[in-house]
Amino acid sequence: MFAARHWAVWLGQWTAIVSSVTAVNITDIQGPAFQSPLTGQAAQNVAGIVTAKASTGFYIQGPSVSDVRASSGLYVYSTSSKVLNAVVVGDSVTLSGKVQEFRSSSDPTYLYGTELGSPTNITILSHNNTVKPLVLGVDRSPPTQQLSALDVGRDGFLSVPNNQSRIDVVNATMQPNKYGVDFWSSLEGQLVTVPKPVSIGFENSYGEFWVRGDWKATGVNTRGGLTLAFGPDGIPDANPETIIIGSPLDGTQNPKMCVGKTLTDITGVVQYQFGFYYILPLTAPTVLSTPDPTVSPTKLKSSSNTCVLTIGDYNVDNMGPESSHLPSVAAHIGDYLLTPDIMFLQEIQDNSGETDDGTVSADVTLSTLTAAIANISAVTYNYTEVISENDQDGGVPGGNIRPAYLYREEKVSLVKGSPVGGPLNATKPVFGHDGKLTLRHQISFNPGRIDPINVAWNVSRKPLVAAWETTDGHRFFTINVHDASKSDDSSSIQGDPRPPINSDVDQRTSQVEVIAVSDFPFRILQNNMSLGDAQTFVKSILKLDPLASIIIAGDFNEFIQTRSVFAAFNGLVFEADELAGIDPVERYTYVFDQSMEQLDHIFLSPVVSLRGVEVEHVHVNSWAPDYDSRTSDHDPSVARVRIC
Ligand SMILES: *[C@@H]1O[C@H](CO)[C@@H](O)[C@H](O)[C@H]1NC(C)=O
Ligand SMILES: *[C@@H]1O[C@H](CO)[C@@H](O)[C@H](O)[C@H]1NC(C)=O
Ligand SMILES: *[C@@H]1O[C@H](CO)[C@@H](O)[C@H](O)[C@H]1NC(C)=O
Ligand SMILES: *[C@@H]1O[C@H](CO)[C@@H](O)[C@H](O)[C@H]1NC(C)=O
Ligand SMILES: *[C@@H]1O[C@H](CO)[C@@H](O)[C@H](O)[C@H]1NC(C)=O
Ligand SMILES: *[C@@H]1O[C@H](CO)[C@@H](O)[C@H](O)[C@H]1NC(C)=O
Ligand SMILES: *[C@@H]1O[C@H](CO)[C@@H](O)[C@H](O)[C@H]1NC(C)=O
Ligand SMILES: *[C@@H]1O[C@H](CO)[C@@H](O)[C@H](O)[C@H]1NC(C)=O
Ligand SMILES: *[C@@H]1O[C@H](CO)[C@@H](O)[C@H](O)[C@H]1NC(C)=O
Ligand SMILES: *[C@@H]1O[C@H](CO)[C@@H](O)[C@H](O)[C@H]1NC(C)=O
């Protein structure tokens, strides 16, 4: 302590020789816009109290001003141990330095953060001062819906086209009462408290986790997380009232998280890093309560009624015959989904799993799974797939992931008479001798793929179509979908490009379009009407074709709130969650960053829609007590539909 003070005084004497003195307040450095008005300039005699120390700098806080846009906190950047050792938390200091806007070179889509670099003339005026943290929810509260005024478009932060402008280029003055990025930016460097935090996801590999606090939040679901849903004005709600908690500054370890833990109050400094505004806590919080990990099995059971079918939908996360999570997938299908009549599976790997040896069939994977299910239930499933073309469908190299079906032969069978498709065979409807719809409702390859050489499916899974019949002869179609993945090429929703870059959104849009306008199934539905007539058609669908029952389900890798992606389905098929009247905040199958969200959807043709549907998302994975005990990253879903 003595040495450090001695050094600071020495530095003061040295800098006094070379510079004149102009006092600048922290709020002047921060200013009301995203970038400092003083960027690149020397700031002298900046006064503040040290609130926190990090490995590459420390945080100071000065008097606040009535303009809430101008933060009263500031990060002082230095890697010099001399500088870092010169101050302790509670010191009232003055110092000089250079105002700079810093962005990590690792990602050009991150925002800039304001900091004071090259600190000199650090003078300690007194010790043991306290700074009262700003209490979130009391002193100021985050907005609850939108992230940025630059997210123009009907779908808010999910609008297409995205990447149309940049926060740091526009450099607008902030609107912290309205926009989340602006709100957290206006607190940059400041000491804040999150009262009564609730965790809203699992921790990431660095032990960081998202919370909401004791302030107004919208979209809160019964588990305590925040669902990505539409806001009251019809624009998607990005959940800006959440904040990620970083590694504790005192070297303690954050506890493990899951959705819905309650925690002791968290106090820390606001810092932009790795694409998000963080609170870096002074110390780790402790867990006060943990939610009950019990998940109830579905109430939607298979029955002997031949017209009523239960369907399950589950992305089983890269599952091969040797996968350690295969028994757990079997247990989910048996014990929680209660062995639905038809299972739509995605991410079934070939028989050699991730070994890239040219194996393309998945019959061993599927028979291993059906044996494991038979072992724990009274149900022996049959299964069907179209084998893949090697290494053409994306996913883990060598895995050849594909959609596949399990089905209960005592309820349904594949319509006979057509061969199983090969990877490049496009299945088409088989028309009757009159050239019109056929009551046979057959397809040329059963099961088969939709237009597999269409460029929309490049390096992606091709949808698997099947024509089925019940034991008393009623026929219907299913389409099992696994659209192109969201990838690391997306930008953070708190990043610079606006609306945020949603990688491969154009491919997912094309994929939905190809399904919607392909010969199958809508040529059948439309009775050869043009796509433009579709709306007119839907109004009279029952009159035109009372028999076309179509169930589309799978992992679309997109939220229904990205309306542009699903536009081609408008008026043709209807989302089961909407039809079933599921509370919008309970519609989720995935936990990611600040939101619980629905990537997995079930759509029904008009006739099936009109007969009524029930849906449940079974949260065996989203409600897992910790990250490692999840079986898949997706929750499965079950629906009960009437196909006659
Ligand atoms: C160094 O800091 C001291 C204490 O605030 C101040 O009096 C002096 O003017 C500063 N020197 C320079 C060159 O800024
Ligand atoms: C710094 O802020 C204080 C308190 O608001 C104010 O009295 C003072 O004039 C400001 N100093 C400068 C240099 O702006
Ligand atoms: C950002 O906006 C502030 C306030 O209007 C202005 O002083 C500053 O020069 C701007 N910075 C850049 C890089 O545009
Ligand atoms: C600061 O306060 C602590 C007790 O909280 C005390 O032990 C210490 O001596 C004080 N330091 C100074 C420099 O006043
Ligand atoms: C986003 O836009 C910038 C120009 O502002 C461009 O350089 C960049 O390549 C674009 N990124 C994507 C993924 O489209
Ligand atoms: C069936 O269950 C038994 C006992 O739990 C187990 O040893 C066996 O490996 C299982 N067989 C399959 C095919 O899952
Ligand atoms: C499964 O269905 C296929 C096609 O209908 C049939 O050939 C096969 O025998 C069935 N397998 C079992 C195990 O029942
Ligand atoms: C199905 O595809 C295979 C190649 O995968 C091809 O040899 C065969 O002719 C195709 N069948 C039809 C009817 O197009
Ligand atoms: C409907 O379209 C199919 C496929 O293009 C065609 O083969 C059939 O002749 C058309 N039927 C009518 C009634 O126009
Ligand atoms: C298919 O995707 C790959 C990898 O993304 C790309 O290199 C290739 O150009 C694409 N092919 C077509 C026909 O779009």
mmCIF file of C-alpha atoms in Angstrom, residues 119-410:
data_model
loop_
_atom_site.group_PDB
_atom_site.id
_atom_site.type_symbol
_atom_site.label_atom_id
_atom_site.label_comp_id
_atom_site.label_asym_id
_atom_site.label_seq_id
_atom_site.Cartn_x
_atom_site.Cartn_y
_atom_site.Cartn_z
ATOM 1 C CA PRO A 119 -3.630 6.345 -17.287
ATOM 2 C CA THR A 120 -1.107 8.746 -15.764
ATOM 3 C CA ASN A 121 -0.894 11.054 -12.777
ATOM 4 C CA ILE A 122 -2.971 8.737 -10.619
ATOM 5 C CA THR A 123 -3.386 10.649 -7.400
ATOM 6 C CA ILE A 124 -5.115 9.166 -4.425
ATOM 7 C CA LEU A 125 -7.076 11.763 -2.508
ATOM 8 C CA SER A 126 -8.565 9.518 0.181
ATOM 9 C CA HIS A 127 -9.333 5.894 1.034
ATOM 10 C CA ASN A 128 -12.347 3.898 2.084
ATOM 11 C CA ASN A 129 -14.965 5.866 0.186
ATOM 12 C CA THR A 130 -18.140 4.082 -0.717
ATOM 13 C CA VAL A 131 -20.143 4.363 -3.905
ATOM 14 C CA LYS A 132 -23.817 3.609 -3.618
ATOM 15 C CA PRO A 133 -24.668 1.278 -6.510
ATOM 16 C CA LEU A 134 -27.528 2.185 -8.790
ATOM 17 C CA VAL A 135 -30.290 -0.241 -7.871
ATOM 18 C CA LEU A 136 -31.901 -1.607 -11.011
ATOM 19 C CA GLY A 137 -35.655 -1.712 -10.722
ATOM 20 C CA VAL A 138 -35.572 1.115 -8.167
ATOM 21 C CA ASP A 139 -33.355 3.876 -9.552
ATOM 22 C CA ARG A 140 -33.751 2.883 -13.191
ATOM 23 C CA SER A 141 -35.357 -0.035 -15.047
ATOM 24 C CA PRO A 142 -34.560 -1.551 -18.432
ATOM 25 C CA PRO A 143 -37.086 -1.381 -21.273
ATOM 26 C CA THR A 144 -38.832 -4.693 -21.907
ATOM 27 C CA GLN A 145 -39.264 -5.143 -25.637
ATOM 28 C CA GLN A 146 -36.924 -3.630 -28.220
ATOM 29 C CA LEU A 147 -33.147 -3.458 -28.460
ATOM 30 C CA SER A 148 -32.402 -0.657 -30.901
ATOM 31 C CA ALA A 149 -34.125 2.087 -32.868
ATOM 32 C CA LEU A 150 -32.169 0.771 -35.855
ATOM 33 C CA ASP A 151 -34.081 -2.541 -35.856
ATOM 34 C CA VAL A 152 -36.432 -1.281 -38.525
ATOM 35 C CA GLY A 153 -38.904 -3.705 -40.084
ATOM 36 C CA ARG A 154 -42.091 -5.469 -39.155
ATOM 37 C CA ASP A 155 -40.271 -8.229 -37.308
ATOM 38 C CA GLY A 156 -38.223 -5.873 -35.111
ATOM 39 C CA PHE A 157 -34.821 -7.331 -34.261
ATOM 40 C CA LEU A 158 -35.693 -10.373 -36.412
ATOM 41 C CA SER A 159 -36.455 -8.296 -39.499
ATOM 42 C CA VAL A 160 -35.158 -9.194 -42.940
ATOM 43 C CA PRO A 161 -33.218 -7.662 -44.585
ATOM 44 C CA ASN A 162 -30.837 -7.391 -41.662
ATOM 45 C CA ASN A 163 -27.365 -5.810 -41.416
ATOM 46 C CA GLN A 164 -28.781 -2.548 -42.807
ATOM 47 C CA SER A 165 -27.041 -0.112 -40.441
ATOM 48 C CA ARG A 166 -24.567 0.003 -37.570
ATOM 49 C CA ILE A 167 -25.042 1.418 -34.086
ATOM 50 C CA ASP A 168 -21.493 2.749 -33.892
ATOM 51 C CA VAL A 169 -21.625 4.358 -37.330
ATOM 52 C CA VAL A 170 -24.998 6.042 -36.772
ATOM 53 C CA ASN A 171 -23.769 6.986 -33.244
ATOM 54 C CA ALA A 172 -27.204 8.232 -32.249
ATOM 55 C CA THR A 173 -27.898 9.762 -28.891
ATOM 56 C CA MET A 174 -29.253 6.997 -26.717
ATOM 57 C CA GLN A 175 -32.925 6.375 -25.913
ATOM 58 C CA PRO A 176 -32.471 4.301 -22.756
ATOM 59 C CA ASN A 177 -36.140 4.319 -21.807
ATOM 60 C CA LYS A 178 -37.061 2.667 -25.059
ATOM 61 C CA TYR A 179 -34.227 0.463 -26.268
ATOM 62 C CA GLY A 180 -32.258 -2.188 -24.401
ATOM 63 C CA VAL A 181 -28.868 -1.652 -26.021
ATOM 64 C CA ASP A 182 -29.196 2.074 -25.266
ATOM 65 C CA PHE A 183 -30.238 1.376 -21.678
ATOM 66 C CA TRP A 184 -27.286 -0.858 -20.840
ATOM 67 C CA SER A 185 -24.903 1.400 -22.767
ATOM 68 C CA SER A 186 -26.036 4.360 -20.663
ATOM 69 C CA LEU A 187 -24.795 2.446 -17.590
ATOM 70 C CA GLU A 188 -21.429 1.479 -19.079
ATOM 71 C CA GLY A 189 -18.776 1.357 -16.338
ATOM 72 C CA GLN A 190 -21.284 2.055 -13.575
ATOM 73 C CA LEU A 191 -21.748 0.111 -10.332
ATOM 74 C CA VAL A 192 -25.217 -1.456 -10.274
ATOM 75 C CA THR A 193 -27.173 -3.914 -8.149
ATOM 76 C CA VAL A 194 -29.532 -6.590 -9.466
ATOM 77 C CA PRO A 195 -32.008 -7.189 -6.643
ATOM 78 C CA LYS A 196 -33.560 -10.650 -6.332
ATOM 79 C CA PRO A 197 -31.957 -12.158 -9.448
ATOM 80 C CA VAL A 198 -33.558 -15.162 -11.143
ATOM 81 C CA SER A 199 -31.427 -17.231 -13.534
ATOM 82 C CA ILE A 200 -33.038 -17.671 -16.936
ATOM 83 C CA GLY A 201 -30.762 -20.290 -18.513
ATOM 84 C CA PHE A 202 -27.797 -22.571 -18.025
ATOM 85 C CA GLU A 203 -24.332 -21.120 -17.452
ATOM 86 C CA ASN A 204 -22.022 -21.057 -20.489
ATOM 87 C CA SER A 205 -18.607 -22.749 -20.598
ATOM 88 C CA TYR A 206 -17.094 -19.714 -18.807
ATOM 89 C CA GLY A 207 -19.582 -19.905 -15.943
ATOM 90 C CA GLU A 208 -21.469 -16.819 -17.164
ATOM 91 C CA PHE A 209 -25.261 -16.786 -17.014
ATOM 92 C CA TRP A 210 -28.292 -14.618 -17.801
ATOM 93 C CA VAL A 211 -30.652 -13.191 -15.193
ATOM 94 C CA ARG A 212 -33.636 -10.968 -14.772
ATOM 95 C CA GLY A 213 -34.039 -8.970 -11.579
ATOM 96 C CA ASP A 214 -36.742 -7.439 -9.440
ATOM 97 C CA TRP A 215 -38.083 -5.142 -12.121
ATOM 98 C CA LYS A 216 -40.803 -5.257 -14.739
ATOM 99 C CA ALA A 217 -40.269 -8.136 -17.149
ATOM 100 C CA THR A 218 -42.526 -9.293 -19.975
ATOM 101 C CA GLY A 219 -42.756 -12.792 -21.407
ATOM 102 C CA VAL A 220 -42.028 -14.528 -18.091
ATOM 103 C CA ASN A 221 -43.062 -18.203 -18.318
ATOM 104 C CA THR A 222 -44.133 -20.492 -15.501
ATOM 105 C CA ARG A 223 -40.580 -21.832 -15.146
ATOM 106 C CA GLY A 224 -39.260 -18.313 -14.497
ATOM 107 C CA GLY A 225 -37.459 -17.815 -17.803
ATOM 108 C CA LEU A 226 -38.325 -15.298 -20.495
ATOM 109 C CA THR A 227 -39.922 -16.542 -23.700
ATOM 110 C CA LEU A 228 -39.268 -14.964 -27.065
ATOM 111 C CA ALA A 229 -42.783 -13.869 -28.027
ATOM 112 C CA PHE A 230 -44.572 -10.991 -29.714
ATOM 113 C CA GLY A 231 -44.812 -7.789 -27.700
ATOM 114 C CA PRO A 232 -48.095 -5.949 -27.189
ATOM 115 C CA ASP A 233 -47.585 -3.939 -30.387
ATOM 116 C CA GLY A 234 -47.048 -7.079 -32.478
ATOM 117 C CA ILE A 235 -43.270 -6.624 -32.742
ATOM 118 C CA PRO A 236 -41.103 -9.500 -31.478
ATOM 119 C CA ASP A 237 -39.911 -9.013 -27.903
ATOM 120 C CA ALA A 238 -36.114 -9.392 -27.651
ATOM 121 C CA ASN A 239 -36.065 -9.545 -23.843
ATOM 122 C CA PRO A 240 -33.753 -6.547 -23.275
ATOM 123 C CA GLU A 241 -34.666 -6.564 -19.571
ATOM 124 C CA THR A 242 -32.151 -9.388 -19.075
ATOM 125 C CA ILE A 243 -28.417 -9.144 -18.383
ATOM 126 C CA ILE A 244 -25.549 -11.613 -18.484
ATOM 127 C CA ILE A 245 -23.484 -12.018 -15.320
ATOM 128 C CA GLY A 246 -19.777 -12.483 -16.006
ATOM 129 C CA SER A 247 -16.979 -14.055 -13.993
ATOM 130 C CA PRO A 248 -16.730 -12.562 -10.489
ATOM 131 C CA LEU A 249 -13.998 -9.921 -10.173
ATOM 132 C CA ASP A 250 -12.757 -11.334 -6.863
ATOM 133 C CA GLY A 251 -11.893 -14.715 -8.397
ATOM 134 C CA THR A 252 -14.787 -16.608 -6.791
ATOM 135 C CA GLN A 253 -16.756 -19.040 -8.972
ATOM 136 C CA ASN A 254 -20.347 -18.564 -10.035
ATOM 137 C CA PRO A 255 -22.603 -21.460 -9.049
ATOM 138 C CA LYS A 256 -24.030 -23.778 -11.721
ATOM 139 C CA MET A 257 -27.238 -22.464 -13.210
ATOM 140 C CA CYS A 258 -30.457 -23.654 -14.751
ATOM 141 C CA VAL A 259 -33.692 -21.866 -15.544
ATOM 142 C CA GLY A 260 -35.462 -20.545 -12.455
ATOM 143 C CA LYS A 261 -32.873 -20.482 -9.651
ATOM 144 C CA THR A 262 -33.221 -17.539 -7.284
ATOM 145 C CA LEU A 263 -30.023 -15.878 -6.111
ATOM 146 C CA THR A 264 -28.653 -13.378 -3.632
ATOM 147 C CA ASP A 265 -28.434 -9.790 -4.916
ATOM 148 C CA ILE A 266 -25.661 -9.210 -7.441
ATOM 149 C CA THR A 267 -23.601 -6.008 -7.414
ATOM 150 C CA GLY A 268 -21.078 -5.325 -10.133
ATOM 151 C CA VAL A 269 -19.963 -3.056 -12.936
ATOM 152 C CA VAL A 270 -21.495 -2.841 -16.410
ATOM 153 C CA GLN A 271 -19.024 -3.748 -19.139
ATOM 154 C CA TYR A 272 -19.496 -4.538 -22.851
ATOM 155 C CA GLN A 273 -17.545 -7.651 -23.857
ATOM 156 C CA PHE A 274 -17.902 -10.634 -26.202
ATOM 157 C CA GLY A 275 -20.902 -9.022 -27.901
ATOM 158 C CA PHE A 276 -23.050 -8.271 -24.843
ATOM 159 C CA TYR A 277 -23.454 -5.819 -21.991
ATOM 160 C CA TYR A 278 -22.370 -7.732 -18.900
ATOM 161 C CA ILE A 279 -22.507 -7.119 -15.215
ATOM 162 C CA LEU A 280 -19.143 -8.203 -13.835
ATOM 163 C CA PRO A 281 -20.060 -9.114 -10.257
ATOM 164 C CA LEU A 282 -17.789 -8.067 -7.407
ATOM 165 C CA THR A 283 -18.290 -11.563 -5.995
ATOM 166 C CA ALA A 284 -20.259 -14.695 -6.862
ATOM 167 C CA PRO A 285 -23.895 -14.832 -5.766
ATOM 168 C CA THR A 286 -25.237 -17.785 -3.829
ATOM 169 C CA VAL A 287 -28.259 -19.840 -4.788
ATOM 170 C CA LEU A 288 -31.337 -19.332 -2.585
ATOM 171 C CA SER A 289 -33.703 -21.736 -4.297
ATOM 172 C CA THR A 290 -33.675 -24.283 -7.103
ATOM 173 C CA PRO A 291 -36.762 -25.256 -9.103
ATOM 174 C CA ASP A 292 -38.234 -28.736 -8.836
ATOM 175 C CA PRO A 293 -36.578 -30.786 -11.617
ATOM 176 C CA THR A 294 -39.620 -33.039 -12.025
ATOM 177 C CA VAL A 295 -41.094 -33.024 -15.515
ATOM 178 C CA SER A 296 -44.538 -34.522 -15.974
ATOM 179 C CA PRO A 297 -45.179 -36.927 -18.834
ATOM 180 C CA THR A 298 -47.519 -35.732 -21.556
ATOM 181 C CA LYS A 299 -51.259 -35.997 -21.028
ATOM 182 C CA LEU A 300 -51.719 -36.667 -24.755
ATOM 183 C CA LYS A 301 -51.816 -40.439 -24.934
ATOM 184 C CA SER A 302 -52.196 -42.726 -27.897
ATOM 185 C CA SER A 303 -55.623 -44.377 -27.990
ATOM 186 C CA SER A 304 -57.360 -47.098 -29.955
ATOM 187 C CA ASN A 305 -59.437 -44.498 -31.851
ATOM 188 C CA THR A 306 -58.186 -44.944 -35.408
ATOM 189 C CA CYS A 307 -58.954 -41.338 -36.376
ATOM 190 C CA VAL A 308 -57.026 -39.806 -33.487
ATOM 191 C CA LEU A 309 -53.251 -39.859 -33.727
ATOM 192 C CA THR A 310 -50.554 -38.733 -31.368
ATOM 193 C CA ILE A 311 -47.421 -37.447 -33.016
ATOM 194 C CA GLY A 312 -44.115 -36.715 -31.338
ATOM 195 C CA ASP A 313 -41.387 -34.423 -32.637
ATOM 196 C CA TYR A 314 -37.841 -34.549 -31.281
ATOM 197 C CA ASN A 315 -34.450 -33.290 -32.470
ATOM 198 C CA VAL A 316 -32.302 -35.928 -30.755
ATOM 199 C CA ASP A 317 -28.984 -34.066 -31.135
ATOM 200 C CA ASN A 318 -26.576 -36.087 -33.273
ATOM 201 C CA MET A 319 -27.630 -39.556 -32.215
ATOM 202 C CA GLY A 320 -25.869 -42.630 -33.641
ATOM 203 C CA PRO A 321 -26.214 -46.265 -32.558
ATOM 204 C CA GLU A 322 -23.352 -45.960 -30.058
ATOM 205 C CA SER A 323 -24.370 -42.573 -28.637
ATOM 206 C CA SER A 324 -24.322 -42.514 -24.859
ATOM 207 C CA HIS A 325 -27.568 -40.513 -24.853
ATOM 208 C CA LEU A 326 -29.524 -43.048 -26.946
ATOM 209 C CA PRO A 327 -31.011 -44.844 -23.882
ATOM 210 C CA SER A 328 -32.071 -41.465 -22.524
ATOM 211 C CA VAL A 329 -33.757 -40.539 -25.829
ATOM 212 C CA ALA A 330 -35.568 -43.907 -25.656
ATOM 213 C CA ALA A 331 -36.638 -43.158 -22.086
ATOM 214 C CA HIS A 332 -37.958 -39.733 -23.126
ATOM 215 C CA ILE A 333 -40.022 -41.279 -25.939
ATOM 216 C CA GLY A 334 -41.297 -44.066 -23.680
ATOM 217 C CA ASP A 335 -41.742 -42.398 -20.313
ATOM 218 C CA TYR A 336 -42.445 -38.729 -21.166
ATOM 219 C CA LEU A 337 -43.937 -38.731 -24.664
ATOM 220 C CA LEU A 338 -45.766 -42.016 -23.917
ATOM 221 C CA THR A 339 -44.828 -43.612 -27.257
ATOM 222 C CA PRO A 340 -46.727 -41.447 -29.775
ATOM 223 C CA ASP A 341 -48.204 -43.169 -32.848
ATOM 224 C CA ILE A 342 -45.684 -41.454 -35.134
ATOM 225 C CA MET A 343 -42.372 -39.936 -34.008
ATOM 226 C CA PHE A 344 -40.787 -37.261 -36.217
ATOM 227 C CA LEU A 345 -37.076 -37.474 -35.393
ATOM 228 C CA GLN A 346 -34.273 -35.171 -36.543
ATOM 229 C CA GLU A 347 -30.492 -35.556 -36.267
ATOM 230 C CA ILE A 348 -30.453 -39.337 -36.660
ATOM 231 C CA GLN A 349 -26.874 -40.217 -37.583
ATOM 232 C CA ASP A 350 -25.875 -43.040 -39.894
ATOM 233 C CA ASN A 351 -24.850 -46.476 -38.603
ATOM 234 C CA SER A 352 -21.211 -45.431 -38.098
ATOM 235 C CA GLY A 353 -22.094 -42.290 -36.142
ATOM 236 C CA GLU A 354 -19.556 -39.528 -36.682
ATOM 237 C CA THR A 355 -17.011 -41.778 -38.427
ATOM 238 C CA ASP A 356 -16.739 -40.391 -41.957
ATOM 239 C CA ASP A 357 -16.453 -43.768 -43.710
ATOM 240 C CA GLY A 358 -19.086 -43.478 -46.436
ATOM 241 C CA THR A 359 -21.789 -45.219 -44.401
ATOM 242 C CA VAL A 360 -25.147 -43.650 -45.299
ATOM 243 C CA SER A 361 -27.850 -45.938 -43.920
ATOM 244 C CA ALA A 362 -29.245 -45.341 -40.440
ATOM 245 C CA ASP A 363 -31.134 -48.645 -40.046
ATOM 246 C CA VAL A 364 -28.877 -49.764 -37.182
ATOM 247 C CA THR A 365 -29.292 -46.409 -35.409
ATOM 248 C CA LEU A 366 -33.059 -46.630 -35.757
ATOM 249 C CA SER A 367 -33.363 -50.316 -34.815
ATOM 250 C CA THR A 368 -31.129 -49.745 -31.769
ATOM 251 C CA LEU A 369 -33.453 -46.954 -30.698
ATOM 252 C CA THR A 370 -36.641 -48.940 -31.311
ATOM 253 C CA ALA A 371 -35.179 -51.904 -29.363
ATOM 254 C CA ALA A 372 -34.345 -49.614 -26.475
ATOM 255 C CA ILE A 373 -37.886 -48.190 -26.501
ATOM 256 C CA ALA A 374 -39.400 -51.694 -26.672
ATOM 257 C CA ASN A 375 -37.285 -52.595 -23.671
ATOM 258 C CA ILE A 376 -38.916 -49.953 -21.469
ATOM 259 C CA SER A 377 -42.425 -49.832 -22.913
ATOM 260 C CA ALA A 378 -44.957 -52.189 -24.422
ATOM 261 C CA VAL A 379 -44.388 -50.591 -27.833
ATOM 262 C CA THR A 380 -42.315 -51.964 -30.686
ATOM 263 C CA TYR A 381 -41.953 -49.261 -33.313
ATOM 264 C CA ASN A 382 -41.242 -49.772 -36.972
ATOM 265 C CA TYR A 383 -39.127 -47.051 -38.612
ATOM 266 C CA THR A 384 -38.521 -45.518 -42.033
ATOM 267 C CA GLU A 385 -35.993 -43.178 -43.606
ATOM 268 C CA VAL A 386 -34.476 -42.138 -46.916
ATOM 269 C CA ILE A 387 -30.767 -42.859 -46.852
ATOM 270 C CA SER A 388 -28.512 -39.850 -47.329
ATOM 271 C CA GLU A 389 -26.084 -39.011 -50.050
ATOM 272 C CA ASN A 390 -22.739 -39.074 -48.266
ATOM 273 C CA ASP A 391 -21.672 -35.741 -46.712
ATOM 274 C CA GLN A 392 -24.310 -33.655 -48.527
ATOM 275 C CA ASP A 393 -26.694 -32.729 -45.745
ATOM 276 C CA GLY A 394 -24.580 -30.632 -43.357
ATOM 277 C CA GLY A 395 -24.177 -31.274 -39.649
ATOM 278 C CA VAL A 396 -21.227 -32.999 -37.988
ATOM 279 C CA PRO A 397 -18.873 -34.341 -40.709
ATOM 280 C CA GLY A 398 -19.493 -38.060 -41.255
ATOM 281 C CA GLY A 399 -22.698 -38.087 -39.230
ATOM 282 C CA ASN A 400 -25.019 -37.719 -42.250
ATOM 283 C CA ILE A 401 -27.837 -36.574 -39.966
ATOM 284 C CA ARG A 402 -31.321 -37.001 -41.362
ATOM 285 C CA PRO A 403 -34.983 -36.868 -40.438
ATOM 286 C CA ALA A 404 -36.639 -40.260 -39.853
ATOM 287 C CA TYR A 405 -39.931 -41.646 -38.587
ATOM 288 C CA LEU A 406 -40.823 -44.222 -35.959
ATOM 289 C CA TYR A 407 -44.374 -45.506 -36.223
ATOM 290 C CA ARG A 408 -46.708 -47.904 -34.475
ATOM 291 C CA GLU A 409 -47.998 -50.456 -36.940
ATOM 292 C CA GLU A 410 -51.069 -51.168 -34.834
#
